[in-house]
Coordinates of C-alpha atoms in Angstrom, one line a residue:
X1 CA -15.9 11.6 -17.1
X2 CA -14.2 13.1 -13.8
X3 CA -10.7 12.7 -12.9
X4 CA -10.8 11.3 -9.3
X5 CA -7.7 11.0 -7.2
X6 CA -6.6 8.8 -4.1
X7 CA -3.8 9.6 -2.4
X8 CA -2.8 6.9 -0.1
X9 CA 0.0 6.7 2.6
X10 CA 1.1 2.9 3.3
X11 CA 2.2 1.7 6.8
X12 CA 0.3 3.8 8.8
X13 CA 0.8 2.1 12.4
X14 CA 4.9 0.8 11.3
X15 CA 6.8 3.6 13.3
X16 CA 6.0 7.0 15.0
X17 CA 7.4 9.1 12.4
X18 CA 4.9 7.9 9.8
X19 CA 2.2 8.0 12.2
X20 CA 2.8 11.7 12.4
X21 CA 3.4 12.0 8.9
X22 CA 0.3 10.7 8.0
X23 CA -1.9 13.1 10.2
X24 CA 0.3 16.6 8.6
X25 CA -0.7 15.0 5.2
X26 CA -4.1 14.8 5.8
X27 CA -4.9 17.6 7.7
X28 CA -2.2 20.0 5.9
X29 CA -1.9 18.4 2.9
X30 CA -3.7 16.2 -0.4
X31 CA -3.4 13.0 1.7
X32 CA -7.1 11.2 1.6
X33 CA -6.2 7.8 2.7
X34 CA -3.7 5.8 4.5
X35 CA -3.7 1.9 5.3
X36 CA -2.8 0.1 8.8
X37 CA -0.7 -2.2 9.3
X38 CA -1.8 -4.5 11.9
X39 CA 1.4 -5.5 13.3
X40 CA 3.4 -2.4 13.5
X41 CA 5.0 -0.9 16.7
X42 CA 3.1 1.9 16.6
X43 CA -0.2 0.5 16.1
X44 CA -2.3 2.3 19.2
X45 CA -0.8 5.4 18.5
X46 CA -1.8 5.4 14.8
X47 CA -5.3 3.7 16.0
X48 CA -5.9 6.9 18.2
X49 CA -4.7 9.0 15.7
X50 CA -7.4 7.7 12.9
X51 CA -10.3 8.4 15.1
X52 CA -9.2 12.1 15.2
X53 CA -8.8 12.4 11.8
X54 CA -12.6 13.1 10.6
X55 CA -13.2 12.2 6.8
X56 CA -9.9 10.0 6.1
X57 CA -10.1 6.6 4.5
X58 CA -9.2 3.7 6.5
X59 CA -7.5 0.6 4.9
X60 CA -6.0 -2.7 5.8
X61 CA -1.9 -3.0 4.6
X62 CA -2.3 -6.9 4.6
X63 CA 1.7 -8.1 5.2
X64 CA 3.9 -11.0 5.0
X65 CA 7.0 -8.7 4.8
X66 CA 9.1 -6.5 5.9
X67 CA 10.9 -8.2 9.0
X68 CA 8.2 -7.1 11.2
X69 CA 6.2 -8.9 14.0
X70 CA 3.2 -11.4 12.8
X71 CA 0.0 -10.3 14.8
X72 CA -0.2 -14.3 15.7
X73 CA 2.6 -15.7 18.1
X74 CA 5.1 -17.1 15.2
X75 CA 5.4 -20.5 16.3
X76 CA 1.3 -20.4 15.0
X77 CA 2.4 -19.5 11.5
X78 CA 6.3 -21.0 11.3
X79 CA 6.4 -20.8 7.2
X80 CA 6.1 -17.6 7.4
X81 CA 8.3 -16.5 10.4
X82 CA 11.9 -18.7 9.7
X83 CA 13.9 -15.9 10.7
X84 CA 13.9 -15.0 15.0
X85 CA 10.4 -15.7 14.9
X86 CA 9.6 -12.4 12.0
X87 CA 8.5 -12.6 9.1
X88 CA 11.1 -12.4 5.7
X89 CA 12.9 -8.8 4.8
X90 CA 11.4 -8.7 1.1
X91 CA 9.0 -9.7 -1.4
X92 CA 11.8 -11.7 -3.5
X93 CA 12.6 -13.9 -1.1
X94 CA 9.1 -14.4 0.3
X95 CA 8.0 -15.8 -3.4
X96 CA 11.5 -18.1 -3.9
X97 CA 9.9 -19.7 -0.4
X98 CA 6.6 -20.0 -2.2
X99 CA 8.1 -20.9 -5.7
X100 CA 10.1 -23.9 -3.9
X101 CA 6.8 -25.1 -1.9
X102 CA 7.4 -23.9 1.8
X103 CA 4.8 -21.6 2.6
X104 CA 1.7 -22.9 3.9
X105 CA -1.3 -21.2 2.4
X106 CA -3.3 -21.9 5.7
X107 CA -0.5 -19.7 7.3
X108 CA -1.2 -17.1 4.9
X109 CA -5.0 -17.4 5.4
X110 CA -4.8 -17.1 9.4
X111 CA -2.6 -14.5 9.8
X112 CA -4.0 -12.4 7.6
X113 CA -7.5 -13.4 8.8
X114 CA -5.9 -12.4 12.5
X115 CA -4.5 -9.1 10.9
X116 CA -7.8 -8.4 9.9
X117 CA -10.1 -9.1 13.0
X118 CA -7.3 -6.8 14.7
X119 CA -8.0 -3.9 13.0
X120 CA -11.8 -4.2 12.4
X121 CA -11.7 -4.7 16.8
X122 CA -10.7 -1.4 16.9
X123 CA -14.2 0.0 15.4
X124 CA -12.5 2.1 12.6
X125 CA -14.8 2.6 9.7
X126 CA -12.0 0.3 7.3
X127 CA -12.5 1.4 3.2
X128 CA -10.3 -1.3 1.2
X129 CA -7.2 -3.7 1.6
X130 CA -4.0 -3.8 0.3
X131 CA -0.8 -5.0 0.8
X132 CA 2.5 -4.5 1.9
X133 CA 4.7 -4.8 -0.9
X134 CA 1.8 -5.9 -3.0
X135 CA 1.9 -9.5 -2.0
X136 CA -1.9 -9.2 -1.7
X137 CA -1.9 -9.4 -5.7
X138 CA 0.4 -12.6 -5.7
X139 CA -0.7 -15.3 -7.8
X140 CA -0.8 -17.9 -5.1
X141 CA -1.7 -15.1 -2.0
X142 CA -4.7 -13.4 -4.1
X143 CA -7.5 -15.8 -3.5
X144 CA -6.9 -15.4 0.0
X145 CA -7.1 -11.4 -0.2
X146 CA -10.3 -12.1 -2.4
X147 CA -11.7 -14.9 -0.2
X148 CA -10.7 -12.4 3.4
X149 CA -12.5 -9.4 1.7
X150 CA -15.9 -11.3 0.5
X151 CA -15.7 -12.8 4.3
X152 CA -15.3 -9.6 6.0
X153 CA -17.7 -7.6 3.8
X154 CA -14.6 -5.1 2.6
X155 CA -15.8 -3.0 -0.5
X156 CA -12.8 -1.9 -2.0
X157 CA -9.1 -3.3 -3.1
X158 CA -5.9 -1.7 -4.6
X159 CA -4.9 -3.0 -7.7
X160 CA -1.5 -1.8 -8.3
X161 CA -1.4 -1.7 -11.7
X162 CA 1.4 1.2 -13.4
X163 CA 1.8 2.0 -16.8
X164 CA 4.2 -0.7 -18.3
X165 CA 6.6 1.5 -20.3
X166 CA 6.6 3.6 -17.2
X167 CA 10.3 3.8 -15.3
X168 CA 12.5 2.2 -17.7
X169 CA 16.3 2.6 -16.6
X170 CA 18.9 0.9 -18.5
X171 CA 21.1 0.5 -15.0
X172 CA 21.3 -3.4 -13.8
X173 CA 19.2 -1.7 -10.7
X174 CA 16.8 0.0 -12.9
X175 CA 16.2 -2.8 -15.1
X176 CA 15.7 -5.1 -12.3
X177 CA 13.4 -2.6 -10.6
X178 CA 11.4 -2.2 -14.2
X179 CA 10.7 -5.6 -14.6
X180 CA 9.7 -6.4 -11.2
X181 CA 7.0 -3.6 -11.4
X182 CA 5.9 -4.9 -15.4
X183 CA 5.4 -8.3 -13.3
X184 CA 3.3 -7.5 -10.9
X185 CA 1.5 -4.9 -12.5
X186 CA 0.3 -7.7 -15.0
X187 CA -0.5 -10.0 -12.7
X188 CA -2.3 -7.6 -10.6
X189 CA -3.9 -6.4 -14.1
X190 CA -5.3 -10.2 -14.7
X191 CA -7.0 -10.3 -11.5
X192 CA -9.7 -6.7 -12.3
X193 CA -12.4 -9.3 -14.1
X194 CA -12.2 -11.4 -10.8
X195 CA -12.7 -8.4 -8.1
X196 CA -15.2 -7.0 -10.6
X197 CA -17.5 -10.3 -10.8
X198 CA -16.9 -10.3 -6.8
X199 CA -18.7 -6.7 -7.0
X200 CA -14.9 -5.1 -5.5
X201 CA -14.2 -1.6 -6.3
X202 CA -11.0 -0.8 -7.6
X203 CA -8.9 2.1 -8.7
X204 CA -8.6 2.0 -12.4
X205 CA -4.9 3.8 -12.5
X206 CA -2.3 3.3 -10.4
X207 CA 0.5 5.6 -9.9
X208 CA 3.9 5.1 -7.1
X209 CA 5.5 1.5 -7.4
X210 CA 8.4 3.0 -9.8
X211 CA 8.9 6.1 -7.3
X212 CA 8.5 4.0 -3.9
X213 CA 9.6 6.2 -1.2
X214 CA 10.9 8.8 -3.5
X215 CA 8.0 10.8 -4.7
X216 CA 9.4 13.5 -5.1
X217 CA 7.0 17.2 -6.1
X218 CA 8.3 17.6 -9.2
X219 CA 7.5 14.1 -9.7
X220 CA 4.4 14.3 -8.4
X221 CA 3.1 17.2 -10.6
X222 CA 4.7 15.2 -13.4
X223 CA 2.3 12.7 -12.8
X224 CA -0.4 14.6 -12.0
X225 CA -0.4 15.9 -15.5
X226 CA -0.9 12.6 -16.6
X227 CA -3.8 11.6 -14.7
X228 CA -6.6 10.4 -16.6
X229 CA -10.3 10.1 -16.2
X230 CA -11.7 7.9 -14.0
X231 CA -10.1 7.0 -10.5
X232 CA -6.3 7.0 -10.3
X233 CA -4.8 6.0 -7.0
X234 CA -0.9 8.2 -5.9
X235 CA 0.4 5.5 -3.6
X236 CA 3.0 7.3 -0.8
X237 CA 5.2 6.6 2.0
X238 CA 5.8 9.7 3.9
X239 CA 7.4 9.9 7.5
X240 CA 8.3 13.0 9.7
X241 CA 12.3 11.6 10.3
X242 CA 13.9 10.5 7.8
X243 CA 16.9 9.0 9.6
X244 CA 14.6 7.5 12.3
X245 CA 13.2 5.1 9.9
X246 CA 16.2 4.5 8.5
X247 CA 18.1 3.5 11.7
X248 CA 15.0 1.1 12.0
X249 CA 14.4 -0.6 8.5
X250 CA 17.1 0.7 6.2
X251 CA 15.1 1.3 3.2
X252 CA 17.0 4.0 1.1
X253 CA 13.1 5.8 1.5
X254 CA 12.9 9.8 1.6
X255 CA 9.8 10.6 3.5
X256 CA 10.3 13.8 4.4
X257 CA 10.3 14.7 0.5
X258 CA 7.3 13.0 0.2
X259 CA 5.7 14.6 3.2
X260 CA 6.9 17.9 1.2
X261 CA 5.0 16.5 -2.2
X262 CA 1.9 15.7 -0.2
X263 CA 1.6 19.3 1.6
X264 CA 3.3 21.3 -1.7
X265 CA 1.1 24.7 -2.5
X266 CA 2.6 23.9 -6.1
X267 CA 0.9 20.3 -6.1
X268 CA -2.1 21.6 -4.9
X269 CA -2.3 24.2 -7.7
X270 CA -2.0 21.8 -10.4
X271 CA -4.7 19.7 -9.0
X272 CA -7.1 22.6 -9.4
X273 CA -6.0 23.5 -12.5
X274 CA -6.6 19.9 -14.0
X275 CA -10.1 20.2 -12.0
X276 CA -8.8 16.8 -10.5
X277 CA -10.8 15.6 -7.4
X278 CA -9.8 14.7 -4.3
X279 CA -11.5 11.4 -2.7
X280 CA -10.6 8.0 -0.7
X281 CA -11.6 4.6 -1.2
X282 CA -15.2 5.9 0.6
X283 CA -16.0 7.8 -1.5
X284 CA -15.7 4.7 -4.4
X285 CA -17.8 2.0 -2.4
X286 CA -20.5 4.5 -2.5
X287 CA -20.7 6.0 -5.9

């Protein structure tokens, strides 16, 4: 059996300096696929920018995070936007809002379903869904990712599912940071028999939750001699300007090193010497 890899870029469409990041990865680099995020600044831009870019995968970053604009006016989805009219800063406390009842799955459903529309309007050729911070895999929020990509005929989902012993740290962060990742990879683990029955592609490895905006080369030809057969997805967040994005969303992330990784003659060498195949989510729906 082959060893297939996806490299994806998240947020494509958040801020210029991914937009541009996203384009030197794929044209100079290993990038294969990116996903756009329907309501980020730089949306057109990164909408022109994807029709240039001949032979890249094009997915959906479903998101309920991240302090950013809904693609509905807020006062249509108002359990999700409780802070000036955006939606919450993080995963943790968009599931302690769910956990104590306040979020309105029809919220969920519509703005997501208006996320969607948005970017399928734009005519690009769209090869899988996932989600910002994963919260397409959350308990309560996947049967609306499941029930969204059966209605809109989308082939393919991310299932983010690292190697549990992966990343362990014994710092209060690192723990914290371990567990979190062990959570969500099981739970996005438990829901491969229900995408499967629903005829869903998925990757079957997933690599880039413990090294979230820090995916570093060395770390990425660590991993890379690590990939195993089948089809292993490298999820990335690369940028052009590091303090740019920083001034905007203060996320400690390093994507100019990971911009490096992605475009790294050394990277690219160990890929050939493992005889490990490039491809996007396309290239899955149709084998």
């Amino acid at each position: 059996m082959a060893k297939k890899l996806i490299v994806n870029a998240d947020d494509f469409g958040i801020h210029e300096a991914v937009n541009r990041a996203v384009c030197r990865g794929f044209e100079s680099g290993i990038l294969t696929s990116t996903s756009l995020m329907a309501g980020g600044r730089a949306f057109d831009e990164a909408v022109k920018l994807a029709g240039d870019m001949k032979g890249i995968g094009i997915g959906i970053h479903l998101t309920l995070v991240g302090g950013l604009e809904t693609v509905l006016p807020p006062e249509e989805v108002p359990s999700l936007t409780w802070e000036g009219g955006r939606l919450c800063s993080n995963y943790m406390e968009l599931i302690q809002r769910d956990l104590k009842g306040r979020i309105r799955m029809d919220d969920v459903y519509r703005e997501w379903d208006a996320q969607i529309l948005k970017i399928l309007d734009t005519g690009l050729p769209v090869t899988h869904i996932d989600g910002h911070q994963h919260m397409h895999m959350w308990s309560h929020f996947f049967p609306i990712t499941l029930t969204l990509a059966k209605k809109y005929h989308i082939p393919c989902m991310r299932v983010p599912d690292e190697k549990v012993l992966f990343g362990f740290s014994p710092t209060p962060g690192g723990l914290f940071r371990f567990a979190a990742k062990n959570g969500l990879s099981l739970m996005a683990r438990s829901h491969r028999k229900t995408l499967k029955k629903a005829g869903i592609r998925t990757n079957d490895h997933f690599w880039g939750m413990m090294y979230g905006g820090h995916f570093y080369e060395n770390r990425m030809i660590s991993i890379l001699g690590r990939v195993e057969d089948g089809v292993t997805e490298f999820m990335c967040h690369p940028s052009a300007d590091r303090e740019a994005m920083e001034e905007t969303f203060h996320w400690g992330y390093e994507g100019e090193e990971e911009l490096k990784s992605l475009t790294s003659a050394s990277v690219r060498k160990v890929l050939e010497e493992r005889k490990i195949q490039l491809i996007s989510y396309r290239n899955l729906q149709e084998s």
